Each structure stands twice: as structure tokens, then as C-alpha cells.
Coordinates of C-alpha atoms and ligand atoms in Angstrom, one line a residue:
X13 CA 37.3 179.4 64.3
X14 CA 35.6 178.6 60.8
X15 CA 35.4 179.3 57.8
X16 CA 32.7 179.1 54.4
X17 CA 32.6 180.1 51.2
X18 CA 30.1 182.0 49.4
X19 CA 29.0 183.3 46.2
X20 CA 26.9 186.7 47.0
X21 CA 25.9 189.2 45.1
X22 CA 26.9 192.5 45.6
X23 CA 23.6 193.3 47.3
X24 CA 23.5 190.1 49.3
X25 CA 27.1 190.7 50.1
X26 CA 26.5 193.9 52.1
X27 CA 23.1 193.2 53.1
X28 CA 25.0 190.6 55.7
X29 CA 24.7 191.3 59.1
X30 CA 28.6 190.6 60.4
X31 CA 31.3 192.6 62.4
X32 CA 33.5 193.6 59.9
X33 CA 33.4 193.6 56.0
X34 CA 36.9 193.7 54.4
X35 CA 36.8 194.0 50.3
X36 CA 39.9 193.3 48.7
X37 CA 40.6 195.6 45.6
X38 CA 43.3 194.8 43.1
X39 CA 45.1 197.5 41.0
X40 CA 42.8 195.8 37.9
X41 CA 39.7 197.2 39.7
X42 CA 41.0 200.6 38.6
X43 CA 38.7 202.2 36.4
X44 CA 39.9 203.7 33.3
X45 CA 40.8 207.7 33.5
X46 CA 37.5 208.8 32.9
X47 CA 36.6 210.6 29.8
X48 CA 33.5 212.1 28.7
X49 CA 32.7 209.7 26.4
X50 CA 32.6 206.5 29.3
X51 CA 31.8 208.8 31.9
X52 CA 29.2 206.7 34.3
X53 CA 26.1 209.4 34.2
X54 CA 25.5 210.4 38.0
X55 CA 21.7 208.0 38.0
X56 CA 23.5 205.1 37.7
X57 CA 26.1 205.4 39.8
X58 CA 23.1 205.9 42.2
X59 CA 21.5 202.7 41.7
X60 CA 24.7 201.0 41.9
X61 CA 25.0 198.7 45.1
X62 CA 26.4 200.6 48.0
X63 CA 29.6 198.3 48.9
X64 CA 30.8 198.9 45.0
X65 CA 29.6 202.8 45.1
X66 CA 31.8 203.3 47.7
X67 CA 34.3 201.4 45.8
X68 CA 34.4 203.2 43.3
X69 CA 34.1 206.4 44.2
X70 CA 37.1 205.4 46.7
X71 CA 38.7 204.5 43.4
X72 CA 38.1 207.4 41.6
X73 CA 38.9 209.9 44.5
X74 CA 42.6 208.2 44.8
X75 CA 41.0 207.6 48.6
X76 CA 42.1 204.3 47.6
X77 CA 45.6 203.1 47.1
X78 CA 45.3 200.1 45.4
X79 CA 48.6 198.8 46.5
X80 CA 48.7 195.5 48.5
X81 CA 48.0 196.3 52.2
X82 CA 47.0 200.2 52.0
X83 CA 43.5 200.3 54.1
X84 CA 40.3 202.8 54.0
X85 CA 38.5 201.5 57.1
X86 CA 34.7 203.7 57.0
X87 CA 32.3 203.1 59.9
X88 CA 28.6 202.6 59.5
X89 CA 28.3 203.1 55.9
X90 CA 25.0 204.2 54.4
X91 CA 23.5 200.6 53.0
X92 CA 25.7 198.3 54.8
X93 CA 25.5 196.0 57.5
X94 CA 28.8 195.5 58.8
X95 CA 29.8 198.1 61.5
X96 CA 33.1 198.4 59.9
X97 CA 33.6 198.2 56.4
X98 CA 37.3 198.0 55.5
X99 CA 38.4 198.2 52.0
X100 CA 41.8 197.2 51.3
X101 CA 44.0 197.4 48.2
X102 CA 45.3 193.7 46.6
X103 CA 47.9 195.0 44.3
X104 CA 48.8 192.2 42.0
X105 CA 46.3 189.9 43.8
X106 CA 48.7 187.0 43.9
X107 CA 49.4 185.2 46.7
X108 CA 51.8 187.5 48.4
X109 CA 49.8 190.4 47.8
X110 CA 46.7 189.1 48.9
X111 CA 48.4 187.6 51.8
X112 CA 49.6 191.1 52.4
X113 CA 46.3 193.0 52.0
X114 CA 44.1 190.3 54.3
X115 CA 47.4 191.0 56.7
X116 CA 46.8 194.7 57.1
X117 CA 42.8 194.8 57.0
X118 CA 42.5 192.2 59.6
X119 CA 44.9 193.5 61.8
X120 CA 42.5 196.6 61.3
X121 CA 39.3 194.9 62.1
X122 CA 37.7 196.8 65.2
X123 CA 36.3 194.4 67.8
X124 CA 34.1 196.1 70.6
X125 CA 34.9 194.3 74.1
X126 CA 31.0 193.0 74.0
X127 CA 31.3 191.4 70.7
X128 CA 32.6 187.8 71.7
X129 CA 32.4 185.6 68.8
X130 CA 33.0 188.0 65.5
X131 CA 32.1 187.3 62.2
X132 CA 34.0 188.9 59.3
X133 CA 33.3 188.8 55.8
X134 CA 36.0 188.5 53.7
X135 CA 35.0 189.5 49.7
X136 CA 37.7 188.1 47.5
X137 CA 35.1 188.1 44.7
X138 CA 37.2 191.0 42.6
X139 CA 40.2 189.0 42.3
X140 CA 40.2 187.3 38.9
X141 CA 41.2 184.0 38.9
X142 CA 42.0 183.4 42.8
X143 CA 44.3 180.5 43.3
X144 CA 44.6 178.0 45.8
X145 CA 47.2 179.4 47.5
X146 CA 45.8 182.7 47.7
X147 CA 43.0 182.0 49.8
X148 CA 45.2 179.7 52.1
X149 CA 47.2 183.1 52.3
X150 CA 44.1 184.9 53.3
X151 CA 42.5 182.0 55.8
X152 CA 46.2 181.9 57.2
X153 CA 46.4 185.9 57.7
X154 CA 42.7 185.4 59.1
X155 CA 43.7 183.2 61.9
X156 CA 47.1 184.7 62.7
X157 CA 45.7 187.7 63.5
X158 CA 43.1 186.1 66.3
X159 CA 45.4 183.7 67.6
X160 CA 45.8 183.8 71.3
X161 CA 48.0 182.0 73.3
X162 CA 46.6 181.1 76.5
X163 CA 48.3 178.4 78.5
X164 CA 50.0 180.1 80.7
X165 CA 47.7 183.1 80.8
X166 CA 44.6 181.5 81.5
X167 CA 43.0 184.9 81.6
X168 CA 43.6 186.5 78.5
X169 CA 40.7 187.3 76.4
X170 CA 39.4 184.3 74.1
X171 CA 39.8 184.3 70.4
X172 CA 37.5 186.7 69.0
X173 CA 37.2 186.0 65.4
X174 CA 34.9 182.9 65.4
X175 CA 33.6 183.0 61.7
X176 CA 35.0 183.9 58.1
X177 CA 32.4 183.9 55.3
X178 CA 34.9 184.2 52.0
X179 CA 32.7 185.5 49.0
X180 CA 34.1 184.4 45.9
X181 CA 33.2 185.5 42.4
X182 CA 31.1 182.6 41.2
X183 CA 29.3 179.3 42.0
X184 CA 31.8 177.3 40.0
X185 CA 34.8 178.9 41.9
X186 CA 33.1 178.2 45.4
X187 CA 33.3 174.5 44.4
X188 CA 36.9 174.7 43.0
X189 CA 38.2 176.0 46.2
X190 CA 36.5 173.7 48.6
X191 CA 39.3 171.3 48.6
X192 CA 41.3 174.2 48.8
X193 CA 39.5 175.4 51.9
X194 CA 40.1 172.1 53.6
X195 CA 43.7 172.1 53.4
X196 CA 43.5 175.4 54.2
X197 CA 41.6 174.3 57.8
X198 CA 44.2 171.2 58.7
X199 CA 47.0 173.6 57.5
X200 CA 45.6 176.5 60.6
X201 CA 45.2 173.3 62.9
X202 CA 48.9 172.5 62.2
X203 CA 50.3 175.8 62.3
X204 CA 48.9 176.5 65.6
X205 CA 49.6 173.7 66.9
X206 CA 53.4 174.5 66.2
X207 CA 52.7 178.1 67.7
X208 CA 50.8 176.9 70.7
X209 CA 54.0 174.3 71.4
X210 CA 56.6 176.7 70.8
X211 CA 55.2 179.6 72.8
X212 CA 54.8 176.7 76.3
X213 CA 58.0 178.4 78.2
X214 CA 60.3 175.3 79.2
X215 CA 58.5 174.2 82.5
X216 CA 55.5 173.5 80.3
X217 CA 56.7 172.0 77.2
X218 CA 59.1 169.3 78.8
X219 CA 60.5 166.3 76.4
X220 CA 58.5 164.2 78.4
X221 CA 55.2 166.8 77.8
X222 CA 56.4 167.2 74.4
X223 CA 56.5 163.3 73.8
X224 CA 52.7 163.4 75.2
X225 CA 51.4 166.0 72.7
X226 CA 52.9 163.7 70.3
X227 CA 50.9 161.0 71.3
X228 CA 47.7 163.2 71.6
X229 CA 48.1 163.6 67.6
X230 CA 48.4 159.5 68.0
X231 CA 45.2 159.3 69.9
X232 CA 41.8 158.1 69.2
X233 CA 41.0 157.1 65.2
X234 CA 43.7 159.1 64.4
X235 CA 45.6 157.8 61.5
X236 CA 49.1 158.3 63.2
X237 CA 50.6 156.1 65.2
X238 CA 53.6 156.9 67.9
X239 CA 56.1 155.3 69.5
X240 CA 58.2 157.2 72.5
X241 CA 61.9 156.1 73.1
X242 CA 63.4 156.6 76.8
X243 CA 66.8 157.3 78.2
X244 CA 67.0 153.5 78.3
X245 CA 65.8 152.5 74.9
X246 CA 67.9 155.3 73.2
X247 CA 71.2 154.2 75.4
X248 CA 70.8 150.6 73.3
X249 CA 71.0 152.3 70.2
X250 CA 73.8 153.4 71.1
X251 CA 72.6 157.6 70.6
X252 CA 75.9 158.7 72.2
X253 CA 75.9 162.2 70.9
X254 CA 72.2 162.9 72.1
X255 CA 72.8 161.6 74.8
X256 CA 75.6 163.4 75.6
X257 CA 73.6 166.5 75.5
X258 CA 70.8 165.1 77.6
X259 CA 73.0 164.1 80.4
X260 CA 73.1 167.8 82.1
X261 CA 69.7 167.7 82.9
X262 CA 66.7 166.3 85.2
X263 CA 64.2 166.1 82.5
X264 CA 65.0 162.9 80.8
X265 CA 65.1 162.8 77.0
X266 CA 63.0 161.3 75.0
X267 CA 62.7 160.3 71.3
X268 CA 59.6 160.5 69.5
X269 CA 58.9 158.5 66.3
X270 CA 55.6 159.7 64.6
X271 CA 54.2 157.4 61.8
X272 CA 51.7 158.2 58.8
X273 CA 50.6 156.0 55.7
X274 CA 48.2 157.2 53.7
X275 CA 49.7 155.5 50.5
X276 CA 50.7 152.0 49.7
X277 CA 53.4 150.4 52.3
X278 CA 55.3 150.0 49.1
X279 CA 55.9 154.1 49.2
X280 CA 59.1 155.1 50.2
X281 CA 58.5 157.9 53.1
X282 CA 59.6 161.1 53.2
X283 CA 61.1 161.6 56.9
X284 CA 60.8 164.9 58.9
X285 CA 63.3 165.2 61.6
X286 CA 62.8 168.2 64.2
X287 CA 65.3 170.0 66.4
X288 CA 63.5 169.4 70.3
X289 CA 65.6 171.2 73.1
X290 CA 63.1 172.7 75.1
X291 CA 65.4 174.7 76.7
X292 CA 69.1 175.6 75.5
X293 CA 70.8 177.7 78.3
X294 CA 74.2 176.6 76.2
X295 CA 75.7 174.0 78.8
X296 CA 78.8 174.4 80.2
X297 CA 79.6 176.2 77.3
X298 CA 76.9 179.1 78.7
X299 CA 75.1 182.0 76.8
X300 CA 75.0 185.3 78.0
X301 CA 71.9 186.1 79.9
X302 CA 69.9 188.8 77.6
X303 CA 67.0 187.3 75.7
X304 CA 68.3 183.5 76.9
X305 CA 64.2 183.4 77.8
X306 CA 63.8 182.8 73.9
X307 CA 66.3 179.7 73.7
X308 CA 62.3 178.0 74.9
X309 CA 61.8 178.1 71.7
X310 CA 64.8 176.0 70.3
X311 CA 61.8 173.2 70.4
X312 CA 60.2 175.2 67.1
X313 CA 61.5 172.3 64.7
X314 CA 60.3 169.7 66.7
X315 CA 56.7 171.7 67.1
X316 CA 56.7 171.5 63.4
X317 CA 57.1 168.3 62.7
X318 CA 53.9 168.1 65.3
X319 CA 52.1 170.3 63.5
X320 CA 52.8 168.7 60.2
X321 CA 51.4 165.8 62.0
X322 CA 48.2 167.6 63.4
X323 CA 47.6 168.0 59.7
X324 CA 48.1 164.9 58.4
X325 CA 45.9 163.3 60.6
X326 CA 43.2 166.1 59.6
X327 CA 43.6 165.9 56.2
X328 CA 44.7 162.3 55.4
X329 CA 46.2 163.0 52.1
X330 CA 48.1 159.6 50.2
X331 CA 51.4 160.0 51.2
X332 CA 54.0 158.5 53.6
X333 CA 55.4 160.9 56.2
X334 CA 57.5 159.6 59.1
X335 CA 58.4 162.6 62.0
X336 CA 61.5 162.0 64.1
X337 CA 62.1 164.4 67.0
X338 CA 65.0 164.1 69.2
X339 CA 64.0 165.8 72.7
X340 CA 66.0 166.6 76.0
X341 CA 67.3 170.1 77.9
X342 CA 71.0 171.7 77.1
X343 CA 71.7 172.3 81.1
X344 CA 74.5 173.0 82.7
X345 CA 75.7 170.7 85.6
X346 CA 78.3 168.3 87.8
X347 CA 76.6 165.6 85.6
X348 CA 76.6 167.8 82.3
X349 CA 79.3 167.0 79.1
X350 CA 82.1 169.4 79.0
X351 CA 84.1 171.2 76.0
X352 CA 86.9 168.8 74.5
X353 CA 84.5 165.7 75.3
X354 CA 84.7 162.6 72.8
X355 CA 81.8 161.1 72.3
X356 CA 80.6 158.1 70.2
X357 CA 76.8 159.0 67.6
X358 CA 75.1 156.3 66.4
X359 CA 76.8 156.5 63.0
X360 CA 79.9 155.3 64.9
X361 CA 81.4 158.5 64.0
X362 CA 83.2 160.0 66.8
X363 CA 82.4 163.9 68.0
X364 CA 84.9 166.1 69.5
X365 CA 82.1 168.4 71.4
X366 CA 84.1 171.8 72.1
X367 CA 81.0 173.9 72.3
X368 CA 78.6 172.8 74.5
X369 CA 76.2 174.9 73.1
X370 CA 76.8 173.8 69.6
X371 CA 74.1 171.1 70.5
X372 CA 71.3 170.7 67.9
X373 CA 73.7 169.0 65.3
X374 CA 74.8 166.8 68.1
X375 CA 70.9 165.8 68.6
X376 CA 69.9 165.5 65.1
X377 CA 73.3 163.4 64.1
X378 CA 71.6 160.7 65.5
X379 CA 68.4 161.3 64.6
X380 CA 69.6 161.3 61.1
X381 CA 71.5 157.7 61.5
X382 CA 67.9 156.5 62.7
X383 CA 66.2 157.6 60.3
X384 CA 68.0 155.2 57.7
X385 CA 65.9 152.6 58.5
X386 CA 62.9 153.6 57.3
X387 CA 64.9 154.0 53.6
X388 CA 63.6 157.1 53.0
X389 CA 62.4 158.9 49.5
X390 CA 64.0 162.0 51.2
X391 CA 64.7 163.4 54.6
X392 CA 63.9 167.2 55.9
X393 CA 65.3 168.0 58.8
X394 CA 63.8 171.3 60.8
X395 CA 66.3 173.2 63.0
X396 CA 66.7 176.8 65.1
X397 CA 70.3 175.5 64.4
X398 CA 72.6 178.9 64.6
X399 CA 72.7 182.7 65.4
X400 CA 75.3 182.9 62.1
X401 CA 71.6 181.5 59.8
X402 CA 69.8 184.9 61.6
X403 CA 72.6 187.5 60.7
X404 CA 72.4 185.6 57.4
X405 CA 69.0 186.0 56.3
X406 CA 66.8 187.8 59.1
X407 CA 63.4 186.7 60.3
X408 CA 62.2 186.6 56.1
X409 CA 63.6 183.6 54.8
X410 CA 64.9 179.8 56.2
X411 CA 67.6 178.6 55.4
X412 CA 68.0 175.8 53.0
X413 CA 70.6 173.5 52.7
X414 CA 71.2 170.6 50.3
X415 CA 73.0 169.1 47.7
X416 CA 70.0 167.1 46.1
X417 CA 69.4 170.3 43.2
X418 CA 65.9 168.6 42.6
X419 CA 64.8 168.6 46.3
X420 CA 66.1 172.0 47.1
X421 CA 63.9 173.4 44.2
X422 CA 60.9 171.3 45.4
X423 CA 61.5 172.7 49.3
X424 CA 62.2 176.3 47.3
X425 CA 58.7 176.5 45.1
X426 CA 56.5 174.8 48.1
X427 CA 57.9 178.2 49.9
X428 CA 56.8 180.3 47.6
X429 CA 53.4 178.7 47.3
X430 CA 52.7 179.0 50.8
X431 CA 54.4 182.6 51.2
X432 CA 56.4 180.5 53.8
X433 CA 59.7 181.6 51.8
X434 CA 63.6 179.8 51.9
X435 CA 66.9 180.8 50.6
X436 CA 69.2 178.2 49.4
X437 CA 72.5 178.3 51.0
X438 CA 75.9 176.6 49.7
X439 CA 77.3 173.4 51.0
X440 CA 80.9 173.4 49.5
X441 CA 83.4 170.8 50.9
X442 CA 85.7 173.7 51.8
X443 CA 83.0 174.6 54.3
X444 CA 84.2 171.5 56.2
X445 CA 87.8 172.4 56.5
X446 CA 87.0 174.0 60.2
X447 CA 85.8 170.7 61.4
X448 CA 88.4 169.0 61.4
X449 CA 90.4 168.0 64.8
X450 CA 93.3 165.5 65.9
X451 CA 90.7 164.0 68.4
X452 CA 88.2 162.7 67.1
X453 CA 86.3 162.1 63.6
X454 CA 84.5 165.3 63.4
X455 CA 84.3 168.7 66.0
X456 CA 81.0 169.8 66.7
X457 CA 82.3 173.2 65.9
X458 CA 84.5 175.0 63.1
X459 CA 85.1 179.0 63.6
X460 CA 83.0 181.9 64.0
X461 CA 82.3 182.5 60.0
X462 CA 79.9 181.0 57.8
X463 CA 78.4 179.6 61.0
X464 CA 75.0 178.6 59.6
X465 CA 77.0 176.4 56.8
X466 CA 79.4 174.7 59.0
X467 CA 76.2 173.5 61.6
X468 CA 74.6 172.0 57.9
X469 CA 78.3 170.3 57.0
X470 CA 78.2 168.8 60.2
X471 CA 74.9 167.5 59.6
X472 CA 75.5 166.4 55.7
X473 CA 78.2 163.9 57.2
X474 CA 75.4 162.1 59.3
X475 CA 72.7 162.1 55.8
X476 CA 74.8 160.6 52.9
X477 CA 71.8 157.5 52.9
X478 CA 69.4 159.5 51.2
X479 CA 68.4 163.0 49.8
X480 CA 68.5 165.1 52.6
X481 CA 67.8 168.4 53.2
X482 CA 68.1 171.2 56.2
X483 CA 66.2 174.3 56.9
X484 CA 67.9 176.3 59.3
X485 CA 64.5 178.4 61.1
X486 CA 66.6 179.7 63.7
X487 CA 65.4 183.7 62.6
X488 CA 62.1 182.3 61.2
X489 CA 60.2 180.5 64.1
X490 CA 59.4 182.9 66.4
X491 CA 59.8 187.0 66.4
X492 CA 61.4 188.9 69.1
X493 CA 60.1 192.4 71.1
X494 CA 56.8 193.2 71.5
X495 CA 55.0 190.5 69.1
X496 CA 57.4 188.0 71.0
X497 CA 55.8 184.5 69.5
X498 CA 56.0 181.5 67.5
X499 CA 55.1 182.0 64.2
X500 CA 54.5 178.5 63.7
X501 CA 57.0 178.5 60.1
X502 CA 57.5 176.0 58.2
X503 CA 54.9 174.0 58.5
X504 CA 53.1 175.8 55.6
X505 CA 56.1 175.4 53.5
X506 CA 56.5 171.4 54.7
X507 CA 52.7 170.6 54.0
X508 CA 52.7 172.2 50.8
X509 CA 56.5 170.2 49.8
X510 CA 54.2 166.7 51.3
X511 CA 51.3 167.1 49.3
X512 CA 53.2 168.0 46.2
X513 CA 54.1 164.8 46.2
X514 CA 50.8 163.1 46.7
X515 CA 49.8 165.1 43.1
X516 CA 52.7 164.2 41.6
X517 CA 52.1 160.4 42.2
X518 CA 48.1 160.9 41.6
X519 CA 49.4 162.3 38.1
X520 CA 52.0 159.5 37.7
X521 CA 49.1 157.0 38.9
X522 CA 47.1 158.3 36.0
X523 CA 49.7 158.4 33.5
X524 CA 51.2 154.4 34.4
X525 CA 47.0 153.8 34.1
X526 CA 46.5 155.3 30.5
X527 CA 49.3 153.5 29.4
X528 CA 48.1 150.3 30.8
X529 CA 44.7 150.8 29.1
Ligands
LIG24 N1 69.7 177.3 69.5 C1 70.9 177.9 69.2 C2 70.8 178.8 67.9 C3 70.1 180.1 68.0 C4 70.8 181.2 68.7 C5 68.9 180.3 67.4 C6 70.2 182.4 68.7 C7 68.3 181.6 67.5 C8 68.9 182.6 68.2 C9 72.0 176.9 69.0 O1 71.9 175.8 69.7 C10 73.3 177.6 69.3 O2 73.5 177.9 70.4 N2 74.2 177.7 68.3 C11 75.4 178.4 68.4 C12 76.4 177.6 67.7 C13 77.8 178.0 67.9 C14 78.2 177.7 69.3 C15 78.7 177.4 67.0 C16 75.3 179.8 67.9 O3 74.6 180.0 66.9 O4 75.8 180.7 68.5
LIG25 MN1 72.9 176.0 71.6
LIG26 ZN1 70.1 175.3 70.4

């Protein structure tokens, strides 16, 4: 799908022949209670343009809730083009409301069955001052709502929405926005990448296929580069706890190392590490058997740190980004590791593994050791770590875990930006207590409360090299029931915390340069 911007007049704006127009209406639109003496005398009115007649009679009827989200969809209106005309209120018109309002009108949009590649124009001209973010929200709402996963239903309708003109208020903003409009693109690509990835059901999103969408990224001019790891390769670096989780299966594991420099070499990377167990039946240490279909996605970390990397390499910001994604099956078997087994991570640490199914920390331990070497700036790691994170905070917010304050408040505002939102959880020493064992250095396991914290103190053990950080997307990747999908979160929230940093350095560039001069 595409989109443009535009700058149309009100005339010009309904006068264009599309599927749907959706005009969002913030609470500032409201006109002043009339009295006599600014009462607009019936002729003008008339003469107004029909697309803000209807506005504002809609307005002055209270047909029109201005409140983000509330819809009045008409149909064939007198003096406009679009079959459907869908006006929608934008509260506020920040980004969350007018991530809400282009929510609800899409989701409204009416496409006949003949109509194969709609157009819908989206008027965002009434909002003062649109920000950046605000018309990622609205391009992001635009494509969530058309998205259509296919793979495995090769007969599903196409994506219908093929084309979104966005009508701003002026020439000047139109130009603003158009870098805002590319991130907005490679920030879609990424995100449904991660959806597309996530949704695969196990026997179609292997470690070994996962390693090769990794290197699709890699392919061509791309300006990644990646490196897959086998069984063999990750035994000599001595990866004893993921291995450990591997062994159960058929599918052999692989490690995928993901590279992109955009900046100097000199630039420290930040380092994305992603959970990858394509399918985590528990082990020996087995789940029950309702909804153990969704434990396909326990791969949505890993698919994020892909489609951060799909967007990278469309984009090509000036930044250093390395993506680490440990990948293998949790399987039961004769072969498979067992509850009390001691094994040996890469940090020479040794694991007392009494839940089998406590398995992601025992894949991104290692993952974390490796990631030393590249001496990171700071290192993110992406996990549907624990059931205890979705009775903490529900499908609305990650979990955040760190003990760098100035990190967590980065990962915290790049959430709110992108309406991709956190929560930062505590990492006390105390937490640890449950962890402990007479058999080894750590369990993989402490008791059943505060589970989401003990997974992260776990993990914190494996990442004192660097500033590290853990988001816990275990209610946040994908939704249950009837919308049963990935969601594709965080990679809004991980792009926007990446290229924070490339306008942080481009402002420290042009600071260390005026001082030179
Ligand atoms: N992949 C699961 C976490 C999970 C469970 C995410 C349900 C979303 C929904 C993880 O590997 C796991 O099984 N965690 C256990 C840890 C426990 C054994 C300490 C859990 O949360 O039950
Ligand atoms: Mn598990
Ligand atoms: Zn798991």
C-alpha cells in the first residue's frame, strides 16, 4: 500500500474521486455556542464547501461527538465524491487521539467486494499543528486495519486499501512531514514484517526458515549484513544453556547475528536481542493443552528484531544496530533436558534448569554473554518471557525492566511517541532471593509470585557488561480470540528509541562543530 500527502483545498478535497473520505475533527473545531450576534446567516452557510457544511452542521446538531474515535459515517453526500464519507471526532488531536480516531474510521471504511484496490482520503488538515508522530499514528492505524495475513491461507482476499492521500493543512506542512512520511513507510514495512513472522504457525516459521528471512533482510544492496550460527558453531562457544533447550527437538537451532552501520565504525552499537522459540510446548516440564496453539508466537521478539531490521535497511538512518536472535523449538523428548538438569551458559555460570518451560531466559542468557563482544552503547533485549508479565499488565503495556534510570526513560518516552506504550517494573535484589539453589550458580526458576521480575533477575545476572534493558511483550505481541494475531509491538517503540539516538548525535555533531568553528 502507499501513501501521499497533499495540500487540497476544501473544494479539491471533496471534489476527489476515492472510496472513502474520513475527516478528522478535533474538539477545537467546535464552534462557539452560537449567539445572534456571530450567527453564520443561512447564504453563507450555503456557499460554504459541502465536506465543511456537513461539518459543521454535524457540529452544531451534536450529530458529532468530537471525542477521539466517535464516527458519523453518511453515504453519497450531496457534493462529494467519495461513496462514503466518514467523519470522525480527534479529541485532543495528539497522537493517541488521533491514533484512536483513524482507528475507528478505518475500521468503518465500507469496501464493496468489486472494489479491489481502494483509495481513501484521509483529511488531517483540521488538526493544528500535526506532529510527527501523529501521522505515523494515523499511517500505522491505516495499514493495521488492511493487513492480511496470507501464507497459510493463500486464498484469502488481498489487501484492499491500496492508496492513502493524507491532506494536510498547508504546503509548508506537506514538506515538514515528508521525512516523517518516510519513516512512517519503513516503520509499516517493519511492523509487518514482525506480524507476518509471528503469525507463520510453527511448521512454517522454523529456526532454520527464520534464519532465512533473516538473511532475506541481508540480501541484495541491502545495507545489512548476516551471519547464521549452527548447532555446531554455537556448541564451540560453549552456549550450554541454549543448547540445552534445543536439544529436545528435530529442528536444529540456529543463531542469527544481524549487522547494521550506518554511522562511523567508531559508534558503539546498540544491540537488540530477541526471544526465537518458534514453538514452546513447555518440554518435559509440559503446558496444559488449551490455547498451547499460541506458544507459535513465543518467536514475536525475535520477529521484532527482524522487523527493526526490515527498517533499517529501508530507511538507513546513521546509527549502529546489531540484532541477536537465539532460535530453536522447546520439545519434549528421550533426547530433551529434564527438571533438576545442571547446565553450563556461556558466561560460565552454571543453571539449575527445574522448569523446563522456564526457557526463554535460558536462551537469551547466552545471547546476552555474546553480545559482549560487540561492547555495546546499550543492549534491549525483546521477550514473550512470562504469563506472571500478562496478569501484570494486560495486552496495554510491555514490560520494562532496567536498572540504567536514563535508558528506561529513553525506552519509556520512545513508547509514548509511537503509542507503542511500556511500564517500568522494579528490579530489587530481593527479587533474586527465589533463585537461589544448592546445585548450581543460579535456578532457572524462583516461585510462582512476581514471576515476570524473577525471569528479568535472571536475565540481569547474564547483562552486568553494559546498560541493558528487558521488555517483557509476552501480553503485547499478539491478541487472543477472534482478532487472534501478531500485533507486530515493539518495533514502533524500538525504531523510534534507535532513531532517537541518530538526532541526538546529529545534535551533538552540530554542537562539537560550532564549537570547533
Ligand atoms: N513463552 C512462555 C511465556 C508465556 C506464557 C507468554 C503465556 C504468553 C502467554 C514462557 O516460556 C513460559 O512458559 N514461562 C513460564 C515461566 C514459569 C515456568 C516460571 C510461565 O510464564 O508460566
Ligand atoms: Mn516456556
Ligand atoms: Zn516461552
Amino acid at each position: 500500500m502507499n501513501f501521499e500527502l497533499k495540500n487540497l483545498s476544501w473544494e479539491a478535497c471533496e471534489q476527489t474521486i476515492c472510496d472513502v473520505l474520513i475527516l478528522l475533527v478535533p474538539a477545537s473545531s467546535k464552534p462557539a455556542k452560537p449567539t445572534k450576534a456571530n450567527d453564520v446567516p443561512t447564504k453563507s452557510v450555503k456557499s460554504l464547501p459541502a465536506l465543511k457544511r456537513l461539518m459543521l452542521a454535524a457540529l452544531e446538531q451534536d450529530d458529532l461527538d468530537t471525542s477521539a474515535g466517535k464516527l458519523l459515517s453518511c453515504y453519497r453526500s450531496t457534493g462529494i465524491a467519495a461513496r462514503q464519507v466518514i467523519l470522525v471526532g480527534a479529541g485532543q488531536a495528539n497522537e493517541k487521539d488521533v491514533a484512536r480516531a483513524c482507528a475507528a474510521a478505518f475500521a468503518a471504511c465500507k469496501i464493496p467486494g468489486a472494489v479491489k484496490s481502494a483509495h481513501v482520503m484521509l483529511c488531517l488538515a483540521q488538526i493544528n499543528g500535526l506532529s510527527g508522530a501523529s501521522l505515523q499514528a494515523a499511517m500505522q492505524a491505516a495499514a493495521a486495519s488492511s493487513y492480511v495475513y496470507t501464507h497459510t491461507k493463500p486464498k484469502a482476499e488481498a489487501r484492499k486499501l491500496q492508496l492513502v492521500s493524507i491532506n494536510l493543512g498547508s504546503q509548508a506542512q506537506v514538506q515538514a512531514m515528508s521525512p516523517e512520511l518516510q519513516q512512517g513507510r519503513a516503520l509499516i514495512e517493519g511492523v509487518e514484517l514482525a506480524k507476518e513472522w509471528g503469525n507463520r504457525p510453527a511448521n512454517h516459521a522454523t529456526p532454520t526458515l527464520l534464519a532465512k528471512a533473516a538473511q532475506a533482510i541481508a540480501a541484495g544492496k541491502s545495507p545489512v549484513s548476516c551471519e547464521i550460527l549452527g548447532p555446531k558453531e554455537v556448541a564451540k562457544l560453549k552456549m550450554g544453556s541454549f543448547m540445552a533447550v534445543a536439544q529436545g527437538s528435530e529442528q536444529p537451532l540456529r543463531f542469527i547475528v544481524l549487522r547494521y552501520f550506518g554511522a562511523a565504525k567508531t559508534v558503539q552499537p546498540t544491540v537488540l536481542v530477541g526471544k526465537g522459540i518458534t514453538f514452546d510446548t513447555g518440554g518435559i516440564s509440559i503446558k496444559p493443552a488449551a490455547e498451547m496453539d499460541e506458544m507459535k508466537f513465543d518467536m514475536c521478539g525475535a520477529a521484532s528484531v527482524l522487523g527493526v531490521f526490515k527498517a533499517l535497511s529501508v530507511l538507513k538512518p546513521k546509527i549502529n544496530v546489531v540484532g541477536l536472535i537465539p532460535s530453536c523449538e522447546n520439545m519434549p523428548s528421550h533426547n530433551a533436558v529434564k527438571p533438576g538438569d545442571v547446565v553450563t551458559s556461556m558466561s560460565g555460570q552454571t543453571i539449575e534448569i527445574l522448569n523446563t518451560d522456564a526457557e526463554g531466559r535460558l536462551i537469551l542468557c547466552d545471547a546476552l554473554t555474546y553480545a559482549e563482544r560487540f561492547k555495546p552503547a546499550a543492549v534491549v533485549d525483546i521477550a514473550t518471557l512470562t504469563g506472571a508479565c500478562v496478569v501484570a499488565l494486560g495486552a496495554v503495556r510491555s514490560g520494562l525492566f532496567s536498572a540504567d534510570d536514563d535508558l528506561a526513560a529513553q525506552l519509556l518516552r520512545a513508547g509514548e511517541a509511537s503509542q507503542d506504550l511500556a511500564w517500568r517494573m522494579p528490579l530489587d535484589d530481593d527479587y533474586a532471593e527465589g533463585l537461589k539453589t544448592n546445585f548450581a550458580d543460579v535456578a532457572n526458576v524462583a516461585g510462582r509470585m512476581g514471576g515476570a521480575i524473577t525471569a528479568a533477575k535472571f536475565l540481569q545476572r547474564f547483562a552486568s557488561q553494559y546498560p541493558w534493558a528487558h521488555l517483557d511483550i509476552a501480553g503485547t505481541a499478539w491478541k487472543s480470540g477472534a482478532a487472534k494475531g501478531s500485533t507486530g509491538r515493539p518495533v514502533p517503540l524500538l525504531m523510534k528509541f534507535l532513531l532517537n539516538f541518530e538526532q541526538k548525535q546529529a545534535v551533538a555533531g552540530k554542537k562539537s562543530a560550532r564549537s570547533a568553528a
